[in-house]
Coordinates of C-alpha atoms and ligand atoms in Angstrom, one line a residue:
X119 CA -6.6 -19.5 26.4
X120 CA -10.2 -17.5 26.7
X121 CA -12.6 -19.7 28.4
X122 CA -14.4 -21.3 25.6
X123 CA -18.2 -21.2 27.9
X124 CA -18.2 -17.4 28.5
X125 CA -17.5 -16.0 25.3
X126 CA -20.8 -17.5 23.6
X127 CA -22.5 -15.6 26.4
X128 CA -20.2 -12.8 26.0
X129 CA -21.4 -12.6 22.2
X130 CA -25.0 -12.8 22.8
X131 CA -24.5 -9.8 25.6
X132 CA -22.8 -7.6 23.0
X133 CA -25.5 -7.8 20.6
X134 CA -28.0 -7.8 23.1
X135 CA -26.8 -4.5 24.7
X136 CA -24.5 -2.9 22.0
X137 CA -26.2 -4.0 19.1
X138 CA -22.5 -5.1 18.1
X139 CA -22.5 -8.2 16.1
X140 CA -18.9 -8.5 16.7
X141 CA -16.1 -7.5 18.9
X142 CA -13.4 -5.4 17.4
X143 CA -9.5 -6.3 17.5
X144 CA -8.5 -7.2 20.7
X145 CA -11.7 -6.2 22.5
X146 CA -12.4 -10.3 22.9
X147 CA -9.2 -10.7 24.5
X148 CA -9.3 -8.0 26.9
X149 CA -13.1 -9.2 27.9
X150 CA -12.6 -13.1 28.1
X151 CA -9.4 -12.1 30.5
X152 CA -11.9 -10.5 32.6
X153 CA -14.3 -12.7 32.8
X154 CA -11.8 -15.5 33.6
X155 CA -10.9 -13.2 37.0
X156 CA -7.3 -11.9 35.7
X157 CA -5.8 -8.7 36.0
X158 CA -5.1 -7.1 33.1
X159 CA -3.2 -3.7 31.1
X160 CA -5.1 -2.9 27.6
X161 CA -3.4 -0.4 25.7
X162 CA -5.6 0.6 22.5
X163 CA -5.4 3.3 20.6
X164 CA -8.7 5.9 20.7
X165 CA -11.9 4.8 19.1
X166 CA -10.4 1.0 19.6
X167 CA -13.6 0.3 22.1
X168 CA -11.7 0.4 25.3
X169 CA -14.9 1.3 27.1
X170 CA -16.3 -1.9 25.9
X171 CA -14.5 -4.2 27.6
X172 CA -15.1 -3.1 30.9
X173 CA -18.8 -2.4 30.4
X174 CA -19.6 -5.7 29.3
X175 CA -18.2 -8.0 32.1
X176 CA -20.1 -4.9 33.8
X177 CA -23.3 -6.3 32.4
X178 CA -23.0 -9.5 32.7
X179 CA -21.1 -9.8 35.9
X180 CA -23.1 -10.2 39.0
X181 CA -21.9 -6.9 41.2
X182 CA -20.9 -3.9 40.2
X183 CA -17.8 -2.7 38.1
X184 CA -16.1 0.4 39.9
X185 CA -14.5 2.7 37.0
X186 CA -11.7 5.1 38.2
X187 CA -11.8 8.1 36.0
X188 CA -10.1 11.2 35.7
X189 CA -12.5 13.8 34.4
X190 CA -15.9 14.6 35.3
X191 CA -16.7 15.7 32.1
X192 CA -15.6 12.2 30.5
X193 CA -17.7 10.1 33.4
X194 CA -20.6 12.0 32.4
X195 CA -20.1 11.3 28.9
X196 CA -19.7 7.6 29.1
X197 CA -22.6 7.7 32.1
X198 CA -25.2 9.0 28.9
X199 CA -23.9 6.2 26.4
X200 CA -23.7 3.7 29.0
X201 CA -27.5 4.7 30.2
X202 CA -28.8 5.1 26.7
X203 CA -27.7 1.3 26.0
X204 CA -29.8 0.4 29.2
X205 CA -26.7 0.2 31.7
X206 CA -27.8 0.5 35.3
X207 CA -24.5 3.2 35.6
X208 CA -23.9 6.0 38.0
X209 CA -21.4 8.8 38.9
X210 CA -20.3 9.5 42.3
X211 CA -18.5 12.9 41.7
X212 CA -18.6 16.2 44.0
X213 CA -20.9 17.6 40.4
X214 CA -23.7 14.8 41.6
X215 CA -26.4 15.8 44.1
X216 CA -27.8 12.0 44.3
X217 CA -25.0 10.9 46.1
X218 CA -27.0 8.9 48.7
X219 CA -29.3 7.9 46.4
X220 CA -26.6 6.6 44.3
X221 CA -24.5 4.6 47.4
X222 CA -27.8 3.1 48.0
X223 CA -28.0 1.7 44.9
X224 CA -24.7 0.4 44.7
X225 CA -24.5 -1.1 48.2
X226 CA -28.3 -2.8 47.1
X227 CA -26.3 -4.4 44.3
X228 CA -28.5 -2.2 41.6
X229 CA -25.7 -0.8 39.4
X230 CA -23.5 -2.7 36.4
X231 CA -21.2 0.7 36.8
X232 CA -20.0 2.9 39.4
X233 CA -18.1 6.3 38.3
X234 CA -15.8 7.6 40.3
X235 CA -13.0 10.2 40.7
X236 CA -9.5 8.6 41.8
X237 CA -9.0 11.1 45.0
X238 CA -11.7 9.3 46.0
X239 CA -10.1 5.9 46.7
X240 CA -7.5 7.8 49.9
X241 CA -11.0 8.6 51.4
X242 CA -12.0 5.4 54.1
X243 CA -15.6 6.0 53.8
X244 CA -15.4 5.2 50.3
X245 CA -13.4 1.5 51.1
X246 CA -16.0 1.4 53.4
X247 CA -18.8 1.6 50.8
X248 CA -17.0 -0.6 48.8
X249 CA -16.6 -3.4 51.3
X250 CA -20.7 -3.0 52.1
X251 CA -21.3 -3.9 48.1
X252 CA -20.6 -6.2 45.9
X253 CA -17.6 -5.1 43.7
X254 CA -17.2 -7.7 40.2
X255 CA -14.3 -5.4 38.5
X256 CA -11.8 -2.0 39.2
X257 CA -11.9 -0.5 35.9
X258 CA -8.7 2.2 35.9
X259 CA -10.0 4.3 32.8
X260 CA -7.0 6.6 31.9
X261 CA -4.5 4.9 33.4
X262 CA -1.0 6.1 32.3
X263 CA -2.3 9.2 35.0
X264 CA -0.5 6.8 37.6
X265 CA 2.6 7.2 36.2
X266 CA 5.5 9.8 36.2
X267 CA 6.8 8.8 32.6
X268 CA 3.3 9.5 31.2
X269 CA 2.4 12.8 30.0
X270 CA -0.6 13.7 32.4
X271 CA 1.0 12.0 35.9
X272 CA -2.1 12.4 38.4
X273 CA -0.8 11.2 41.9
X274 CA -4.0 11.1 43.3
X275 CA -3.8 7.6 40.9
X276 CA -1.0 6.5 43.3
X277 CA -3.3 6.2 45.7
X278 CA -5.4 3.7 43.9
X279 CA -2.7 0.6 44.8
X280 CA -4.0 0.2 48.4
X281 CA -7.9 0.4 47.8
X282 CA -6.9 -2.4 45.4
X283 CA -4.9 -4.5 47.7
X284 CA -7.7 -4.3 50.1
X285 CA -10.1 -6.2 47.5
X286 CA -7.5 -9.0 46.5
X287 CA -10.0 -11.6 44.5
X288 CA -11.4 -8.4 42.8
X289 CA -9.9 -8.2 39.0
X290 CA -8.3 -5.0 38.0
X291 CA -8.7 -3.8 34.2
X292 CA -6.5 -0.7 33.7
X293 CA -7.0 1.1 30.0
X294 CA -4.9 3.7 28.4
X295 CA -4.3 4.7 24.6
X296 CA -0.5 5.6 25.7
X297 CA 2.0 3.5 23.8
X298 CA 5.3 3.9 25.1
X299 CA 7.6 1.1 27.2
X300 CA 8.3 3.1 30.4
X301 CA 4.9 3.9 31.2
X302 CA 3.1 0.8 30.4
X303 CA 5.7 -1.1 32.7
X304 CA 5.1 1.7 35.5
X305 CA 1.1 0.8 34.9
X306 CA 1.4 -2.3 35.5
X307 CA 3.8 -2.1 38.9
X308 CA 1.9 0.9 39.9
X309 CA -1.2 -0.8 39.8
X310 CA 0.0 -4.6 40.5
X311 CA -0.7 -6.4 37.3
X312 CA 1.2 -9.3 36.2
X313 CA 3.2 -8.7 33.3
X314 CA 1.8 -11.1 31.4
X315 CA -1.9 -9.3 31.5
X316 CA 0.0 -6.6 28.9
X317 CA -2.7 -6.9 25.8
X318 CA -1.4 -4.2 23.4
X319 CA -3.6 -3.7 20.4
X320 CA -1.9 -2.2 17.0
X321 CA -1.6 1.5 16.9
X322 CA -3.2 1.6 13.1
X323 CA -6.1 3.9 12.6
X324 CA -7.5 2.5 9.6
X325 CA -10.4 4.8 8.6
X326 CA -7.7 8.0 9.2
X327 CA -6.8 9.2 5.7
X328 CA -3.3 11.7 6.5
X329 CA -2.1 14.0 4.3
X330 CA 0.5 16.8 5.0
X331 CA 1.1 19.5 2.9
X332 CA 3.4 23.0 3.0
X333 CA 1.7 25.8 4.0
X334 CA 0.6 28.1 1.5
X335 CA -2.3 30.1 2.4
X336 CA -3.7 28.9 6.0
X337 CA -7.3 30.0 5.3
X338 CA -7.9 29.1 2.1
X339 CA -6.1 25.5 2.5
X340 CA -8.3 25.1 5.6
X341 CA -11.2 25.8 4.0
X342 CA -11.1 23.4 0.7
X343 CA -10.8 20.8 3.6
X344 CA -14.2 21.9 5.3
X345 CA -15.6 22.5 2.0
X346 CA -14.8 18.6 1.2
X347 CA -16.3 17.5 4.7
X348 CA -19.5 17.9 5.4
X349 CA -19.3 16.3 9.0
X350 CA -18.2 18.0 12.2
X351 CA -14.0 19.0 12.1
X352 CA -11.6 19.9 14.5
X353 CA -8.7 22.6 12.9
X354 CA -6.0 22.9 15.6
X355 CA -4.3 26.4 15.7
X356 CA -0.6 27.0 17.9
X357 CA -1.9 30.6 19.6
X358 CA -5.2 32.0 21.0
X359 CA -5.1 35.0 18.6
X360 CA -5.0 32.4 15.8
X361 CA -7.9 30.6 16.4
X362 CA -10.3 33.7 16.8
X363 CA -8.8 35.5 13.8
X364 CA -9.2 31.8 11.7
X365 CA -12.6 31.2 13.4
X366 CA -14.0 34.4 12.1
X367 CA -12.5 34.0 8.4
X368 CA -13.5 30.2 8.8
X369 CA -17.3 31.3 9.5
X370 CA -17.7 34.2 6.8
X371 CA -15.7 31.9 4.0
X372 CA -17.4 28.3 4.4
X373 CA -20.6 29.5 5.8
X374 CA -20.0 26.6 8.5
X375 CA -21.2 26.8 12.0
X376 CA -17.4 27.2 13.6
X377 CA -16.5 28.6 17.0
X378 CA -13.6 29.0 18.9
X379 CA -12.2 27.3 22.1
X380 CA -8.9 28.4 23.6
X381 CA -7.7 28.3 27.1
X382 CA -8.2 32.6 27.4
X383 CA -11.7 32.5 26.6
X384 CA -14.4 32.8 29.8
X385 CA -15.4 29.2 31.0
X386 CA -18.5 29.8 30.2
X387 CA -17.9 30.6 26.6
X388 CA -15.7 27.4 26.5
X389 CA -18.2 25.0 28.1
X390 CA -21.1 26.2 25.2
X391 CA -18.9 25.9 23.0
X392 CA -17.4 22.4 23.3
X393 CA -21.2 21.8 24.2
X394 CA -22.7 22.9 20.6
X395 CA -19.9 21.1 19.3
X396 CA -20.6 17.6 21.1
X397 CA -24.2 17.9 19.9
X398 CA -23.3 19.1 16.4
X399 CA -23.5 17.5 12.8
X400 CA -21.6 19.4 10.9
X401 CA -19.6 21.8 13.1
X402 CA -15.9 23.3 12.9
X403 CA -14.5 23.8 16.4
X404 CA -11.4 26.3 15.9
X405 CA -8.8 25.0 19.1
X406 CA -5.9 25.3 20.7
X407 CA -4.0 22.3 21.6
X408 CA -6.5 23.2 25.1
X409 CA -9.4 21.4 23.2
X410 CA -9.9 17.7 23.1
X411 CA -8.8 15.7 26.4
X412 CA -12.2 14.1 27.4
X413 CA -14.1 14.8 24.2
X414 CA -15.4 11.4 23.4
X415 CA -17.5 12.6 20.1
X416 CA -17.5 9.5 17.7
X417 CA -18.2 11.3 14.4
X418 CA -15.0 14.2 14.3
X419 CA -15.3 13.8 10.4
X420 CA -11.3 15.9 10.0
X421 CA -9.0 17.2 11.9
X422 CA -6.6 20.0 10.3
X423 CA -3.5 21.2 11.6
X424 CA -2.6 24.9 11.1
X425 CA 0.5 24.3 12.2
X426 CA 3.0 21.6 13.3
X427 CA 1.9 19.9 16.7
X428 CA 4.9 19.6 19.2
X429 CA 5.5 15.7 18.3
X430 CA 4.9 12.9 16.6
X431 CA 2.7 11.7 19.6
X432 CA 0.8 14.6 19.9
X433 CA 0.6 14.8 16.5
X434 CA -0.9 10.8 16.6
X435 CA -3.2 12.0 20.0
X436 CA -4.9 15.1 18.0
X437 CA -5.6 13.2 14.5
X438 CA -6.9 10.7 17.1
X439 CA -10.0 12.7 17.6
X440 CA -11.1 12.1 13.9
X441 CA -13.0 9.0 13.2
X442 CA -13.4 6.9 16.4
X443 CA -16.9 5.8 14.8
X444 CA -14.5 4.1 12.3
X445 CA -16.4 5.9 9.2
X446 CA -13.9 7.5 6.9
X447 CA -12.0 10.4 8.0
X448 CA -9.5 12.9 7.1
X449 CA -6.4 14.3 9.1
X450 CA -4.9 17.5 7.1
X451 CA -1.5 19.1 8.4
X452 CA -0.4 22.3 6.8
X453 CA 3.2 23.2 8.1
X454 CA 5.5 26.0 7.5
X455 CA 9.3 26.3 7.7
X456 CA 9.0 29.4 10.5
X457 CA 7.1 26.6 12.4
X458 CA 10.3 24.8 12.5
X459 CA 12.2 27.6 13.0
X460 CA 10.7 28.6 16.0
X461 CA 10.4 25.8 17.6
X462 CA 14.3 24.9 17.1
X463 CA 14.3 28.5 18.8
X464 CA 12.6 27.3 21.7
X465 CA 15.4 24.2 22.0
X466 CA 17.6 27.0 23.0
X467 CA 15.3 28.1 26.7
X468 CA 15.1 24.0 27.3
X469 CA 17.3 22.7 30.3
X470 CA 20.2 21.5 28.9
X471 CA 19.4 17.5 30.3
X472 CA 15.9 17.5 28.5
X473 CA 17.5 18.9 25.1
X474 CA 18.3 15.8 23.8
X475 CA 15.1 14.5 23.8
X476 CA 13.2 17.4 22.5
X477 CA 15.4 17.8 19.4
X478 CA 15.1 14.6 18.8
X479 CA 11.1 14.8 19.2
X480 CA 11.6 17.5 16.6
X481 CA 13.7 15.4 14.4
X482 CA 11.5 12.7 14.6
X483 CA 8.1 15.2 13.7
X484 CA 10.5 16.7 10.2
X485 CA 10.6 13.7 9.3
X486 CA 7.5 12.8 9.1
X487 CA 6.6 15.7 7.4
X488 CA 9.6 15.7 5.1
X489 CA 8.9 11.9 3.8
X490 CA 7.6 10.7 0.5
X491 CA 7.1 7.1 2.2
X492 CA 3.5 6.6 3.4
X493 CA 3.1 8.6 6.1
X494 CA 1.6 5.4 8.3
X495 CA 4.1 3.2 7.9
X496 CA 6.3 6.2 9.1
X497 CA 3.7 6.7 12.3
X498 CA 3.8 3.2 13.0
X499 CA 7.6 2.1 12.9
X500 CA 7.5 5.4 15.5
X501 CA 5.1 3.4 17.7
X502 CA 7.4 0.3 17.4
X503 CA 5.3 -1.6 14.9
X504 CA 6.5 -3.2 11.7
X505 CA 3.6 -2.1 9.0
X506 CA 3.1 -3.0 5.7
X507 CA 5.4 -0.3 3.4
X508 CA 1.9 1.3 1.7
X509 CA -1.0 2.0 3.1
X510 CA -3.3 3.4 0.3
X511 CA -4.8 5.7 2.5
X512 CA -2.7 8.5 2.8
X513 CA -1.3 11.4 0.4
X514 CA 2.2 9.8 -0.5
X515 CA 0.3 6.1 -1.2
X516 CA -2.8 8.2 -3.5
X517 CA -0.4 10.7 -5.4
X518 CA 3.0 9.4 -4.9
X519 CA 5.3 12.8 -4.1
X520 CA 8.6 13.0 -6.4
X521 CA 12.3 12.8 -4.8
X522 CA 14.5 15.1 -6.0
X523 CA 18.0 15.2 -5.2
X524 CA 19.2 18.9 -5.0
X525 CA 22.5 18.2 -2.8
X526 CA 24.4 20.8 -5.5
X527 CA 21.8 23.1 -4.9
X528 CA 21.8 22.7 -1.0
X529 CA 25.7 23.7 -1.3
X530 CA 24.8 26.7 -3.0
X531 CA 22.2 27.9 -0.8
X532 CA 24.5 27.0 2.3
X533 CA 27.5 28.4 1.1
X534 CA 25.1 31.6 0.3
X535 CA 24.4 32.1 3.9
X536 CA 28.2 31.6 5.3
X537 CA 29.4 34.2 2.9
X538 CA 26.9 36.3 3.8
X539 CA 27.5 36.1 7.1
X540 CA 24.7 34.0 8.8
X541 CA 22.6 37.0 9.3
X542 CA 20.4 37.4 6.0
X543 CA 16.8 36.0 5.4
X544 CA 15.9 34.4 2.3
X545 CA 14.9 36.9 0.0
X546 CA 18.3 38.4 0.3
X547 CA 19.9 34.8 -0.2
X548 CA 17.8 34.4 -3.3
X549 CA 18.9 37.6 -4.8
X550 CA 22.5 36.8 -4.4
X551 CA 21.9 33.4 -5.8
X552 CA 19.8 34.5 -8.7
X553 CA 22.2 37.6 -9.5
X554 CA 19.7 40.1 -8.6
X555 CA 21.9 43.1 -7.7
X556 CA 19.3 45.5 -5.4
X557 CA 20.8 48.6 -3.3
X558 CA 21.1 46.3 -0.6
X559 CA 23.1 43.3 -2.5
X560 CA 25.7 46.6 -4.1
X561 CA 25.9 48.1 -0.7
X562 CA 27.2 45.1 0.8
X563 CA 29.1 44.0 -2.2
X564 CA 27.4 40.5 -2.4
X565 CA 27.5 40.9 -6.1
X566 CA 31.2 40.1 -5.4
X567 CA 30.7 36.3 -4.2
X568 CA 31.5 33.4 -5.9
X569 CA 27.8 32.4 -5.7
X570 CA 26.6 35.8 -7.2
X571 CA 23.8 34.5 -9.4
X572 CA 25.1 30.8 -9.7
X573 CA 21.5 29.7 -9.7
X574 CA 20.3 27.7 -13.2
X575 CA 16.9 28.4 -13.9
X576 CA 15.9 24.9 -13.4
X577 CA 17.0 25.3 -9.4
X578 CA 14.9 28.5 -8.9
X579 CA 11.8 27.1 -8.4
X580 CA 13.5 24.3 -6.2
X581 CA 14.9 26.8 -3.5
X582 CA 12.1 27.6 -1.4
X583 CA 10.7 23.9 -1.1
X584 CA 14.6 23.4 -0.2
X585 CA 14.9 26.4 2.2
X586 CA 11.8 25.0 3.9
X587 CA 13.5 21.4 4.1
X588 CA 16.7 22.4 5.4
X589 CA 14.7 24.4 8.6
X590 CA 12.3 21.8 9.3
X591 CA 15.3 19.4 9.2
X592 CA 17.9 21.9 11.5
X593 CA 20.3 22.5 8.9
X594 CA 19.5 26.5 8.8
X595 CA 18.6 28.0 12.1
X596 CA 17.0 31.4 12.6
X597 CA 18.6 34.2 14.0
X598 CA 17.2 36.7 16.5
X599 CA 17.0 39.2 13.6
X600 CA 15.2 37.2 11.1
X601 CA 18.0 35.8 9.2
X602 CA 19.3 32.3 8.3
X603 CA 22.5 30.6 10.0
X604 CA 23.8 27.2 9.6
X605 CA 22.9 24.4 12.0
X606 CA 22.8 20.8 12.7
X607 CA 24.6 18.7 9.5
X608 CA 24.8 22.3 7.6
X609 CA 28.7 21.6 7.6
X610 CA 28.5 17.8 6.4
X611 CA 26.7 19.1 3.6
X612 CA 28.8 22.1 2.4
X613 CA 31.8 19.5 2.5
X614 CA 29.4 16.8 0.2
X615 CA 29.6 14.3 3.0
X616 CA 25.8 14.2 3.6
X617 CA 23.1 14.2 0.6
X618 CA 20.1 16.4 0.7
X619 CA 17.0 15.1 -0.8
X620 CA 13.1 17.3 -1.1
X621 CA 9.7 15.6 -1.9
X622 CA 8.1 17.5 -4.3
X623 CA 4.4 17.1 -4.0
X624 CA 2.7 16.3 -7.9
X625 CA 2.2 18.6 -10.0
X626 CA -1.2 19.0 -10.6
X627 CA -3.1 18.4 -7.4
X628 CA -5.9 15.6 -8.3
X629 CA -8.8 16.1 -7.5
X630 CA -8.5 15.6 -2.9
X631 CA -10.9 13.2 -2.3
X632 CA -12.3 14.0 1.8
X633 CA -13.6 11.7 4.1
X634 CA -16.6 12.2 2.6
X635 CA -17.1 9.2 -0.1
X636 CA -16.4 6.2 0.7
X637 CA -18.9 4.7 2.5
X638 CA -19.7 8.0 4.3
X639 CA -23.3 9.7 5.0
X640 CA -25.1 9.9 1.9
X641 CA -26.1 13.7 2.7
X642 CA -29.0 14.7 0.9
X643 CA -30.3 11.4 0.3
X644 CA -34.5 11.4 1.8
X645 CA -34.7 8.4 4.0
X646 CA -30.9 9.5 5.5
X647 CA -32.1 13.0 5.9
X648 CA -35.2 11.9 7.7
X649 CA -34.2 9.7 9.9
X650 CA -31.2 12.1 11.1
X651 CA -34.1 14.5 11.4
X652 CA -35.8 11.8 13.8
X653 CA -32.2 11.7 15.4
X654 CA -32.0 15.3 16.7
X655 CA -35.5 15.0 17.9
X656 CA -35.1 12.4 20.0
X657 CA -31.9 13.7 21.3
X658 CA -33.0 17.1 21.4
X659 CA -35.8 15.8 23.7
X660 CA -33.6 13.7 25.5
X661 CA -30.8 16.3 26.1
X662 CA -28.1 13.9 24.9
X663 CA -26.1 14.5 21.8
X664 CA -27.4 12.5 18.4
X665 CA -24.7 9.9 18.3
X666 CA -25.8 9.0 21.7
X667 CA -28.8 7.7 20.1
X668 CA -27.5 6.2 17.0
X669 CA -24.0 6.6 15.0
X670 CA -24.5 7.8 11.6
X671 CA -23.5 4.0 10.4
X672 CA -26.4 2.2 12.0
X673 CA -28.6 5.4 10.1
X674 CA -27.1 5.0 7.0
X675 CA -27.6 0.5 7.1
X676 CA -31.1 1.9 8.2
X677 CA -31.1 3.7 4.9
X678 CA -29.5 1.0 2.6
X679 CA -31.3 -1.9 4.2
X680 CA -34.9 -0.9 5.1
X681 CA -36.0 -2.8 7.9
X682 CA -39.6 -3.2 7.8
X683 CA -40.1 -4.9 11.2
X684 CA -39.1 -4.7 14.8
X685 CA -36.7 -8.1 14.6
X686 CA -35.3 -6.7 11.1
X687 CA -34.1 -3.1 13.3
X688 CA -32.8 -5.1 16.0
X689 CA -30.8 -6.8 12.7
X690 CA -28.9 -3.2 12.6
X691 CA -25.6 -2.7 14.0
X692 CA -25.7 -0.5 16.6
X693 CA -29.2 -1.2 17.6
X694 CA -29.7 -3.4 21.4
X695 CA -32.5 -4.1 23.5
X696 CA -32.9 -1.2 24.8
X697 CA -32.2 1.1 22.2
X698 CA -34.9 -0.8 20.2
X699 CA -37.4 -1.0 22.7
X700 CA -37.1 3.2 22.9
X701 CA -36.9 4.3 19.4
X702 CA -37.4 0.8 17.2
X703 CA -40.9 2.3 16.4
X704 CA -40.1 6.1 15.7
X705 CA -37.7 4.5 13.3
X706 CA -39.9 2.2 11.5
X707 CA -42.4 4.7 10.7
X708 CA -39.9 7.2 9.1
X709 CA -38.6 4.2 7.5
X710 CA -41.9 3.2 6.2
X711 CA -42.7 6.6 4.6
X712 CA -40.1 6.6 2.1
Ligands
ADP1733 P1 -11.8 4.0 22.9 O1 -12.4 4.9 24.2 O2 -10.9 3.5 23.2 O3 -11.7 5.8 22.5 P2 -14.6 4.2 22.3 O4 -15.3 3.0 23.9 O5 -15.2 5.7 22.8 O6 -13.1 4.0 22.6 O7 -15.5 3.2 21.4 C1 -15.2 3.7 20.2 C2 -16.8 3.6 19.5 O8 -16.4 2.8 18.6 C3 -18.0 3.9 20.0 O9 -18.8 4.6 19.8 C4 -18.6 2.1 20.1 O10 -19.7 2.2 20.1 C5 -18.1 1.8 19.0 N1 -17.2 0.5 19.3 C6 -16.7 0.2 20.3 N2 -16.7 -1.8 20.1 C7 -17.2 -1.9 19.1 C8 -17.6 -3.2 18.4 N3 -17.6 -4.4 18.6 N4 -18.2 -3.1 17.2 C9 -19.0 -1.7 16.7 N5 -18.4 -0.8 17.3 C10 -17.8 -0.3 18.7
ZN1734 ZN1 0.3 5.2 2.8

């Protein structure tokens, strides 16, 4: 049970420091445990507000909270936001010239937060430094880095435990967004946190609207997403070449600022493009998956995938970069049969012991892509939750897709693949099935086959979606020369043992509602635009991204509530004491002019 005496203080501090009126989700449980001095592992999805769970105790308690974080960029990001809220924070990294001063402040008890990289943990001077100061809490960010089960193991994280053990009275708070069980129990063991210290938040991101569509024309489809969503967004593309090409065509087609990001770019260019994106209110970043780790931009309004991600986990992580601020956002994936064909081809290069798990990953992804069910339900079940059947905020809930049984058609197609020797592409197979005798069909005597011309008129338009579905689930596999061969459960389908159904999208696509409408920014509203302009100016002066000054939701509330005094302004979500003092008068004067 949380200590009843501490929580009212925590709520006061929450409002005074961050301007928030309530905790979100499990934040309260985590903060309560930490304030009681008990070690904790908090598993919370991106955007759930992990940083607040150590920043708030850091402000409330005497001494300094030492935060271990794997990336310098991440630390500097956090430092900026914390400082903007009046929290006394510093980083101790190789990139900081003022390390001596920081250590003095730390020893003198003048810091609420000290951010350090894990490799410091093994340096003896660092342990001595900690002994000379008063440490209130160890926060270990991205704690999955301590586990070899996790997706980015960092050996340096293994050095933390001896350091932590040297300060047995200081509680530990490990934080991660990684869901899987192995990693969780490994983190508990590696960091010496008791099993009852595990707090897991739900993985739902209710403000993200999911949509997954077959790719017809990636450029045009992504342009439509961009046009519907005026805020910042990320477009993920599978290769560097595709990134370059999409960035160029989308810039020309949308009139928006569009920049590329991939590992092949000059580091300076990459850093510049990233900084431009972080500071922007409307830019589009076209990127490979190299982009995103360590990007804390809260107001990303859409994430579009031009091809399939690697797995459901990767999909969740990449789409999770949208809407960290809780405002409505969209995640749209455009997939093609060739994505799955390539991915399945790559399976053949994988070492045998990993083959099965890799194949399962791909099958799970195909299941998500091909489902007529609620996307969110499929996603959350994948992470072990038991969600509601429908969410009302994904493509399948909003415009229910039809499911057609195509078992007979599937048998016709697979049988044609088999009878033609498993070496032809869909174009040729279609001709045979439709009874078109061109030169090649005649030359190979495929007009003599029993499957020649057996498709009915009704079946013809279903052939492509079926072939796509069969490739996604691996019943059809690509051959080296661009043909199709039987794979997976194809023989069972042929024997009539396995039924096949495909999902058909609703005929007439209703006007798709972007993240842009419910509760979103009143773009064009004069007061809102004036507030944004002021925020831009202040951000530029301070050399920080606009969201560090105020989030969009805070500006929206100002534009609706029209506060007329500092105290009324201070009651608005996101306006803490420090920001009220720093920016209050300027925002009030803009509001009064309208
Ligand atoms: P995470 O690290 O878990 O991805 P962050 O710590 O970056 O999440 O927080 C995500 C966003 O949510 C931040 O912009 C933060 O200001 C906001 N936030 C956190 N807690 C609250 C709260 N209790 N009320 C309103 N907004 C919050
Ligand atoms: Zn749904």
